[in-house]
mmCIF file of N, CA and C in Angstrom:
data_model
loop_
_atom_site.group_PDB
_atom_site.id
_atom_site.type_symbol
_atom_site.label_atom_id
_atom_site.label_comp_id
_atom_site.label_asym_id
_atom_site.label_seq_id
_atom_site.Cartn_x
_atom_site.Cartn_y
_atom_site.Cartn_z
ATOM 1 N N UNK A 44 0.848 -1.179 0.000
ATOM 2 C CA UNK A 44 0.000 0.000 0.000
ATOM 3 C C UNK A 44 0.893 1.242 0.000
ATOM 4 N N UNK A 45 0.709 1.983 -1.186
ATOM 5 C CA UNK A 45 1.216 3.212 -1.345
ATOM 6 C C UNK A 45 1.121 4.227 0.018
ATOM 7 N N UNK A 46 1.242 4.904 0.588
ATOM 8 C CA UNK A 46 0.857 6.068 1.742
ATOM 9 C C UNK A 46 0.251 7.316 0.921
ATOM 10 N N UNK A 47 1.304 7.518 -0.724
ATOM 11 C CA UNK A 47 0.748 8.554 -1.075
ATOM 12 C C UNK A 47 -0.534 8.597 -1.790
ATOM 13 N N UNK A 48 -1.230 7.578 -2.397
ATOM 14 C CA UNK A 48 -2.234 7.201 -2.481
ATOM 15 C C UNK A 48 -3.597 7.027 -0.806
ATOM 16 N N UNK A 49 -3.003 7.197 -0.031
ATOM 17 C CA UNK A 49 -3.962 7.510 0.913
ATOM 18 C C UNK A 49 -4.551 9.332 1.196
ATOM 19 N N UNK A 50 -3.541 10.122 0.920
ATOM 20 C CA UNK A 50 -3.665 11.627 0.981
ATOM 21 C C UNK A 50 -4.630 11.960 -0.242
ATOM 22 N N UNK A 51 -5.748 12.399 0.219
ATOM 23 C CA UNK A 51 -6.332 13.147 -1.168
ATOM 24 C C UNK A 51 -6.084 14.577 -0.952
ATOM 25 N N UNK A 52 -5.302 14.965 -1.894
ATOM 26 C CA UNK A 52 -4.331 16.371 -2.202
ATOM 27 C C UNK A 52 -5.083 17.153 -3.263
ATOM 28 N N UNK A 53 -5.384 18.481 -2.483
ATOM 29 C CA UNK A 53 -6.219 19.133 -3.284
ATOM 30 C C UNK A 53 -5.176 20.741 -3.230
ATOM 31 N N UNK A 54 -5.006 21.215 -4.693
ATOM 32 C CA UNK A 54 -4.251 22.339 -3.735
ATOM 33 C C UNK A 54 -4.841 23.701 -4.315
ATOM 34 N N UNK A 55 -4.666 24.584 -3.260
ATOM 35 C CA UNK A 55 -5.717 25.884 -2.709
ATOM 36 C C UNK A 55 -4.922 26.756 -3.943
ATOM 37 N N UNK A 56 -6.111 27.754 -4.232
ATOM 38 C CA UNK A 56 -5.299 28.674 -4.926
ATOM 39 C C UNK A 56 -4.701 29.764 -4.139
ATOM 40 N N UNK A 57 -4.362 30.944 -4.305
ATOM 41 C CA UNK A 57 -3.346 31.705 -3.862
ATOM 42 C C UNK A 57 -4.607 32.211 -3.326
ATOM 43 N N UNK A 58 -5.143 33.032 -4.148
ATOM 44 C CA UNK A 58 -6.407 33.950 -3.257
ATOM 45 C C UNK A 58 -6.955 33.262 -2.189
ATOM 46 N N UNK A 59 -7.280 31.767 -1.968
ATOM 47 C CA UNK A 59 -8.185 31.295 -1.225
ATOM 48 C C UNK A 59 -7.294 31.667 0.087
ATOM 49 N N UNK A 60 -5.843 31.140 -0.041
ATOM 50 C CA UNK A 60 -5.165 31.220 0.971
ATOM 51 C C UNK A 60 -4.661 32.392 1.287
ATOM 52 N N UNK A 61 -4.313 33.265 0.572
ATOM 53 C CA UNK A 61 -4.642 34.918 1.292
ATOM 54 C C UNK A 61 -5.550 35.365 1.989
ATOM 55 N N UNK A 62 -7.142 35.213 1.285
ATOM 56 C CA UNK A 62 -8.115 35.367 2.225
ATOM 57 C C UNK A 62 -7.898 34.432 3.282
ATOM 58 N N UNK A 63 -7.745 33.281 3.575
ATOM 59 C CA UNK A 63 -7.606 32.632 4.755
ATOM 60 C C UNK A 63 -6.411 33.254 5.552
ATOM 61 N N UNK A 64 -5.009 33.934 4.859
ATOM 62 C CA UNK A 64 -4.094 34.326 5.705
ATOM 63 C C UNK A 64 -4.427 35.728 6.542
ATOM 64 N N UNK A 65 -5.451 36.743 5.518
ATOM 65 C CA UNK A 65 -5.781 37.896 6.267
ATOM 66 C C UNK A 65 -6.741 37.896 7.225
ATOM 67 N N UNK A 66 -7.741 36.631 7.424
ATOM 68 C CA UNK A 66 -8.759 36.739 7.885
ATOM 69 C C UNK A 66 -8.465 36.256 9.513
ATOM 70 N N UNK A 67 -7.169 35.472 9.372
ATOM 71 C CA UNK A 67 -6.684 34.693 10.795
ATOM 72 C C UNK A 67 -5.986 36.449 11.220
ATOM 73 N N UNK A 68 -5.282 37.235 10.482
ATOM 74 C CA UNK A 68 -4.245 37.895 11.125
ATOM 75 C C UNK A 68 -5.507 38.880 11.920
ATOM 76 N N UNK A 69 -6.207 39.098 10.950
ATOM 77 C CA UNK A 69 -7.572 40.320 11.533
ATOM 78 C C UNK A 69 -7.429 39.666 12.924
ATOM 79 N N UNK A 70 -8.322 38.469 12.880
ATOM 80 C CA UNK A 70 -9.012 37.980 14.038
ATOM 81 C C UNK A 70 -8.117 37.788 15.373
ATOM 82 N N UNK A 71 -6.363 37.499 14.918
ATOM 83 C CA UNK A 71 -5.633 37.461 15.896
ATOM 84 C C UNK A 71 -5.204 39.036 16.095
ATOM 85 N N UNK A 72 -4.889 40.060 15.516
ATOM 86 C CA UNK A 72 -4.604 41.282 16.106
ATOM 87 C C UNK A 72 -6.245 41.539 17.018
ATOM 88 N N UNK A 73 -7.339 41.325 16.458
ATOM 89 C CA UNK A 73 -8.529 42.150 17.209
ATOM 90 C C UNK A 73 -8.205 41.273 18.613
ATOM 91 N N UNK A 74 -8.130 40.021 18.645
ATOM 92 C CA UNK A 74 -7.891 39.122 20.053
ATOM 93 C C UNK A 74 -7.120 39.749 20.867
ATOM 94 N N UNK A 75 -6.172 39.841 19.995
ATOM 95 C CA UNK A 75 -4.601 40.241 20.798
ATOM 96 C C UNK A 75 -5.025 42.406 21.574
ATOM 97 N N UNK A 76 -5.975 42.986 20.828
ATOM 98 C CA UNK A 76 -6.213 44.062 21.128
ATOM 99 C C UNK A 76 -6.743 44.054 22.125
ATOM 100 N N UNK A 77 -7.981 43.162 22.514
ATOM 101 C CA UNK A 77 -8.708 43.065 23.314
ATOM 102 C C UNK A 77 -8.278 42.850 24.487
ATOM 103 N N UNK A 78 -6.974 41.622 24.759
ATOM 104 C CA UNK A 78 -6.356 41.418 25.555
ATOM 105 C C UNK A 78 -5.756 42.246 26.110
ATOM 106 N N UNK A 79 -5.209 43.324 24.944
ATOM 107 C CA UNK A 79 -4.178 44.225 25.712
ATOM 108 C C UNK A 79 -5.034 45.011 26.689
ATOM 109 N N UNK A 80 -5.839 45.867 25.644
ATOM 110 C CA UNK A 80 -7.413 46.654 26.753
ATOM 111 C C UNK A 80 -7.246 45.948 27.996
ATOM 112 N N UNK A 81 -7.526 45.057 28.368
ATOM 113 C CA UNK A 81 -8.130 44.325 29.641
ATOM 114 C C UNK A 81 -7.043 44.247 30.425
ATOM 115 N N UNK A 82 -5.476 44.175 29.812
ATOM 116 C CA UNK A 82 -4.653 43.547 31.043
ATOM 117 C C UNK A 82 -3.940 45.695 31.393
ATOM 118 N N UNK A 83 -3.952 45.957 30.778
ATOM 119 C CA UNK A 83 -4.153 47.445 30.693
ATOM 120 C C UNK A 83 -4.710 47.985 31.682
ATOM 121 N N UNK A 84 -6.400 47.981 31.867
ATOM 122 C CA UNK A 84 -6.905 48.406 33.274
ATOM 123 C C UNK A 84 -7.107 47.184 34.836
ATOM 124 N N UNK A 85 -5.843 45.734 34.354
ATOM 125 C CA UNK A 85 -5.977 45.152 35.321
ATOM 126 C C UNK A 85 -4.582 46.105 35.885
ATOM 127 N N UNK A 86 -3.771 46.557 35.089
ATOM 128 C CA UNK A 86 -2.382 47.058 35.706
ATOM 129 C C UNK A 86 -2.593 48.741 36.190
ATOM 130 N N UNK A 87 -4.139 49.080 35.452
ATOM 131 C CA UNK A 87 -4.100 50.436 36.353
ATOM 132 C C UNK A 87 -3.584 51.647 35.377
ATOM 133 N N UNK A 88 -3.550 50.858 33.794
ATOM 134 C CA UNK A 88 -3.055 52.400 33.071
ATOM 135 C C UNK A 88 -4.225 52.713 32.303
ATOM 136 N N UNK A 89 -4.806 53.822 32.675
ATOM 137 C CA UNK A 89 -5.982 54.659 31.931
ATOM 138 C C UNK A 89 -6.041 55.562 31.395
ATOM 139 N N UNK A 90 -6.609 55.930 30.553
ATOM 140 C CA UNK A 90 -6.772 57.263 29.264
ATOM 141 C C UNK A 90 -8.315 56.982 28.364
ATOM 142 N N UNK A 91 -8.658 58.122 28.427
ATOM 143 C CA UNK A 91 -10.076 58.352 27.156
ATOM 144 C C UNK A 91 -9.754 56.766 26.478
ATOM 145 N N UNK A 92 -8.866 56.863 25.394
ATOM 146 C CA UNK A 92 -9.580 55.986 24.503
ATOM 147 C C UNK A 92 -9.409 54.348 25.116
ATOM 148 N N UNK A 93 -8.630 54.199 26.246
ATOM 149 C CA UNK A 93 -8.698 53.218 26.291
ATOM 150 C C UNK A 93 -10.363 52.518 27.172
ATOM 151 N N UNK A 94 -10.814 53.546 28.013
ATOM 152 C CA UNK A 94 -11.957 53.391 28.599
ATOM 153 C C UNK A 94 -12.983 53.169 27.862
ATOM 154 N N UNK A 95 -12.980 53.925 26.794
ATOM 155 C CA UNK A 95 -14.017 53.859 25.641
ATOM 156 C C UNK A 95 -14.198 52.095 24.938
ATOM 157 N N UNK A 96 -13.002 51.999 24.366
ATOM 158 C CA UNK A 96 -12.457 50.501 23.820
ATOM 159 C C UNK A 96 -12.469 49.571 24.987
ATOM 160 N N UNK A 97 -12.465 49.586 26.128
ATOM 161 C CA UNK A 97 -12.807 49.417 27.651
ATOM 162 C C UNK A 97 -14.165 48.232 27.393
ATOM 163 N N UNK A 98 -15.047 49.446 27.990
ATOM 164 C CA UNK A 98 -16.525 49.411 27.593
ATOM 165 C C UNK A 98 -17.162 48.651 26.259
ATOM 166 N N UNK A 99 -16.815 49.331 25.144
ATOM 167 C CA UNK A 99 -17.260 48.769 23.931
ATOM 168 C C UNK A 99 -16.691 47.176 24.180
ATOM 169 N N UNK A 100 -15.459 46.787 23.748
ATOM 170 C CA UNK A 100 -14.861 44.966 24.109
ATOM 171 C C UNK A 100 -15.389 44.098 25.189
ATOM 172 N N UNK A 101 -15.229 44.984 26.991
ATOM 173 C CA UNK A 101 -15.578 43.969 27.457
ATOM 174 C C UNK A 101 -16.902 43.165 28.012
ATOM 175 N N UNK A 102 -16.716 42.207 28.188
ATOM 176 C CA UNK A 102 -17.891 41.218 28.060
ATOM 177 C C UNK A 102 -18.003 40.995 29.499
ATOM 178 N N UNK A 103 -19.574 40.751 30.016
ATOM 179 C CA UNK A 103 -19.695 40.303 31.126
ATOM 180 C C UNK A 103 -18.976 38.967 31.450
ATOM 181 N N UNK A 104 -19.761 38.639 32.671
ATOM 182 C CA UNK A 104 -18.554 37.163 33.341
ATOM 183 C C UNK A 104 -19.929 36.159 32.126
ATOM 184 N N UNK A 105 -20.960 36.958 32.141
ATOM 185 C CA UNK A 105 -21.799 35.883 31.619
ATOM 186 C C UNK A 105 -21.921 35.528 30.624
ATOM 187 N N UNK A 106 -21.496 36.168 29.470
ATOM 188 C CA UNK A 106 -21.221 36.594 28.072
ATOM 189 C C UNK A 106 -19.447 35.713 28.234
ATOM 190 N N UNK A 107 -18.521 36.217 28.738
ATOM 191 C CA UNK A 107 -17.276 34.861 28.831
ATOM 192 C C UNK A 107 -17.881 33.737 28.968
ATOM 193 N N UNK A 108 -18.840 33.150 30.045
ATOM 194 C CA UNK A 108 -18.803 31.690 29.891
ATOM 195 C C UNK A 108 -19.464 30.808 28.820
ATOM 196 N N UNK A 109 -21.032 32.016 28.041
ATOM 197 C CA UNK A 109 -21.026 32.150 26.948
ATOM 198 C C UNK A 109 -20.502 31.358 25.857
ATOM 199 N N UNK A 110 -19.278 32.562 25.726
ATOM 200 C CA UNK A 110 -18.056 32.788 24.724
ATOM 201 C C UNK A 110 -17.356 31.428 24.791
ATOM 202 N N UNK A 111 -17.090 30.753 26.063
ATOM 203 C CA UNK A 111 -16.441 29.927 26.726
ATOM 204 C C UNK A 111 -17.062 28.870 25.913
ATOM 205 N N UNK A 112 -18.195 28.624 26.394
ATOM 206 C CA UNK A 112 -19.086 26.966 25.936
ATOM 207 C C UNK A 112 -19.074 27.407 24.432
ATOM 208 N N UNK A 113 -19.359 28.248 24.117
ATOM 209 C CA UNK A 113 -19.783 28.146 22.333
ATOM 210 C C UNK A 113 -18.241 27.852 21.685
ATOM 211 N N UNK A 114 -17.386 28.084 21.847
ATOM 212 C CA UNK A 114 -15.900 27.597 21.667
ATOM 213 C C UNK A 114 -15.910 26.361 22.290
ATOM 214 N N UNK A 115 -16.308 25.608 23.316
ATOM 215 C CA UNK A 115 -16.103 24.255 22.793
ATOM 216 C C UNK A 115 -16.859 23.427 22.284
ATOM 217 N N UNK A 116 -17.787 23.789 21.907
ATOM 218 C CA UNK A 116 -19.049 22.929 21.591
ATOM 219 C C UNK A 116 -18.467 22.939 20.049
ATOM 220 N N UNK A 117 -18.186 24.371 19.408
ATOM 221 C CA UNK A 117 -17.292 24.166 18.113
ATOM 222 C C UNK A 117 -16.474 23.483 18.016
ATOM 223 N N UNK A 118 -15.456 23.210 19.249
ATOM 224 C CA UNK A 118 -14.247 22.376 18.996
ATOM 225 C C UNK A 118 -14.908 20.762 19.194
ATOM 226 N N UNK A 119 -15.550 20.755 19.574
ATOM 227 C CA UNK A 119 -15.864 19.530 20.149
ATOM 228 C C UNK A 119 -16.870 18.929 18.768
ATOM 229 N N UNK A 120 -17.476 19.651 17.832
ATOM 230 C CA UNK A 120 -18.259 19.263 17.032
ATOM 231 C C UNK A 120 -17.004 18.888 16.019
ATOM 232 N N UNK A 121 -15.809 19.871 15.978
ATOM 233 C CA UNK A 121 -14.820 19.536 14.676
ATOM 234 C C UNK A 121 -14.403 18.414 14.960
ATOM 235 N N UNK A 122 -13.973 18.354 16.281
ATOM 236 C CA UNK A 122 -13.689 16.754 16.512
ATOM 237 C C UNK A 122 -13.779 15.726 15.628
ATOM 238 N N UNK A 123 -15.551 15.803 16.414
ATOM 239 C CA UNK A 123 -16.163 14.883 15.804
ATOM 240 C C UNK A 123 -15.954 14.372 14.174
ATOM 241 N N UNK A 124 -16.356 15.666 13.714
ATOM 242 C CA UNK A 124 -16.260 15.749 12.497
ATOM 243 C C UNK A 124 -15.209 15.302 11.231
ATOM 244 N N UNK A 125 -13.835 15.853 11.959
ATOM 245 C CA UNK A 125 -12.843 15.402 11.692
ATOM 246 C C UNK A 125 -12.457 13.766 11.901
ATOM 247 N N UNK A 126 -12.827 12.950 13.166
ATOM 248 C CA UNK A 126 -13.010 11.995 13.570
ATOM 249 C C UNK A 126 -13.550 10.794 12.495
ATOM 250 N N UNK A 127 -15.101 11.490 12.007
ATOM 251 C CA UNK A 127 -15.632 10.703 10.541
ATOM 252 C C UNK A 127 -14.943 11.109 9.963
ATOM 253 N N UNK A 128 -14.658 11.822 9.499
ATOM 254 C CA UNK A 128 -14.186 12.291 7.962
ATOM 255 C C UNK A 128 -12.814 11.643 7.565
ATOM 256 N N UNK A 129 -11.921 11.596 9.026
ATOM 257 C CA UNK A 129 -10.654 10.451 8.606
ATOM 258 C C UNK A 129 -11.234 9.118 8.299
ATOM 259 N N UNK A 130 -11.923 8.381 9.042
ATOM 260 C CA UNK A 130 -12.587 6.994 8.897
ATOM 261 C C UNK A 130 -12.920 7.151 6.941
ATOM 262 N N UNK A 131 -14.343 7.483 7.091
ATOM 263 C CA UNK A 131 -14.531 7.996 5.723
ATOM 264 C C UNK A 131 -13.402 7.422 5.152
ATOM 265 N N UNK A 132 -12.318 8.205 4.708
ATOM 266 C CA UNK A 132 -11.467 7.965 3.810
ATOM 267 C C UNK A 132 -10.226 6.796 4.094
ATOM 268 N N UNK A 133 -10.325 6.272 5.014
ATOM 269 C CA UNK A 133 -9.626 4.698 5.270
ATOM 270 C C UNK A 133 -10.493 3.878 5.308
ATOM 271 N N UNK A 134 -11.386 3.430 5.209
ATOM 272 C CA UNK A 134 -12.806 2.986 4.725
ATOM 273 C C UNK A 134 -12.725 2.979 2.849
ATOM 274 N N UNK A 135 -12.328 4.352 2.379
ATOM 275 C CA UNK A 135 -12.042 4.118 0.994
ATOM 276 C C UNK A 135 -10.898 3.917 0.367
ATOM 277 N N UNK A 136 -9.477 4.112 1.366
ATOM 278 C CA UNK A 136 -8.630 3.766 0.789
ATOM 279 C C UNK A 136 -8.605 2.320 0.946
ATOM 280 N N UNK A 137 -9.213 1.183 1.934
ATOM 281 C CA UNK A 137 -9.300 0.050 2.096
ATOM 282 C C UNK A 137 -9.890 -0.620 1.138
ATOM 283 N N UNK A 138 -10.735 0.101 0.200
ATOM 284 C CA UNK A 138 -11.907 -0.089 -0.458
ATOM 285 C C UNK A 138 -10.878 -0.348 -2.037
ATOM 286 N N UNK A 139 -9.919 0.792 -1.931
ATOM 287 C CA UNK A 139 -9.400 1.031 -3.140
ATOM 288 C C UNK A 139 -8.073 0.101 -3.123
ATOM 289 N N UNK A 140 -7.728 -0.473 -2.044
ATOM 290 C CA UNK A 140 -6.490 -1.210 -1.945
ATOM 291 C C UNK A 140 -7.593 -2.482 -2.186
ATOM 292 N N UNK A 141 -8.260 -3.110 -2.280
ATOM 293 C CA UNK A 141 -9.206 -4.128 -2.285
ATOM 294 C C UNK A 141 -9.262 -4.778 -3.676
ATOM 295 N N UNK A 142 -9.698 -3.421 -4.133
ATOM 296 C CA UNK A 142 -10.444 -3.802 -5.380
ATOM 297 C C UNK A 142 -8.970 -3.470 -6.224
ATOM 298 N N UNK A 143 -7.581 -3.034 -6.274
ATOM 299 C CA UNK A 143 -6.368 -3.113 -6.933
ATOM 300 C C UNK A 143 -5.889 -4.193 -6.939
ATOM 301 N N UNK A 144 -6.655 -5.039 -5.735
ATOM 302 C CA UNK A 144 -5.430 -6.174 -5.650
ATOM 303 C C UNK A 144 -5.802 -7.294 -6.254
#
């Protein structure tokens, strides 16, 4: 049994993966902003705009746990998901080593 015959290799075009590269950096600078805000007025340094950006970002404790469960219920569904989706395809590469031989 080949190995490289088990990989189904599909490859992305450039745009797809740009949009996928800008869309992670957005989402990690806005994270990374948010964080800063918060550890900011845990250390006690304040100014206008940061109070403003303050307010607007942070989230109650109830809205975190929220935030909390809906992040794993996502991770926990990819799991899954991922979980079939390997089977799935060793299921067909078994299928395809079967019927070669």
């Amino acid at each position: 049994m080949d190995k490289d015959k088990l990989v189904i290799r599909k490859k992305t075009s450039i745009w797809s993966r740009l949009r996928r590269m800008i869309l992670l950096i957005v989402l990690w600078v806005f994270a990374i902003y948010v964080l800063a805000i918060n550890l900011c007025f845990i250390f006690g340094v304040y100014s206008d705009g940061l109070v403003v950006n303050y307010s607007l970002f942070n989230l109650s404790f109830h809205l975190y746990k929220l935030l909390g469960n809906l992040i794993l219920i996502i991770g926990g569904l990819s799991v899954v998901y991922g979980v079939i989706h390997i089977r799935n395809l060793k299921r067909k590469a078994a299928a395809n080593d079967k019927d070669n031989a």
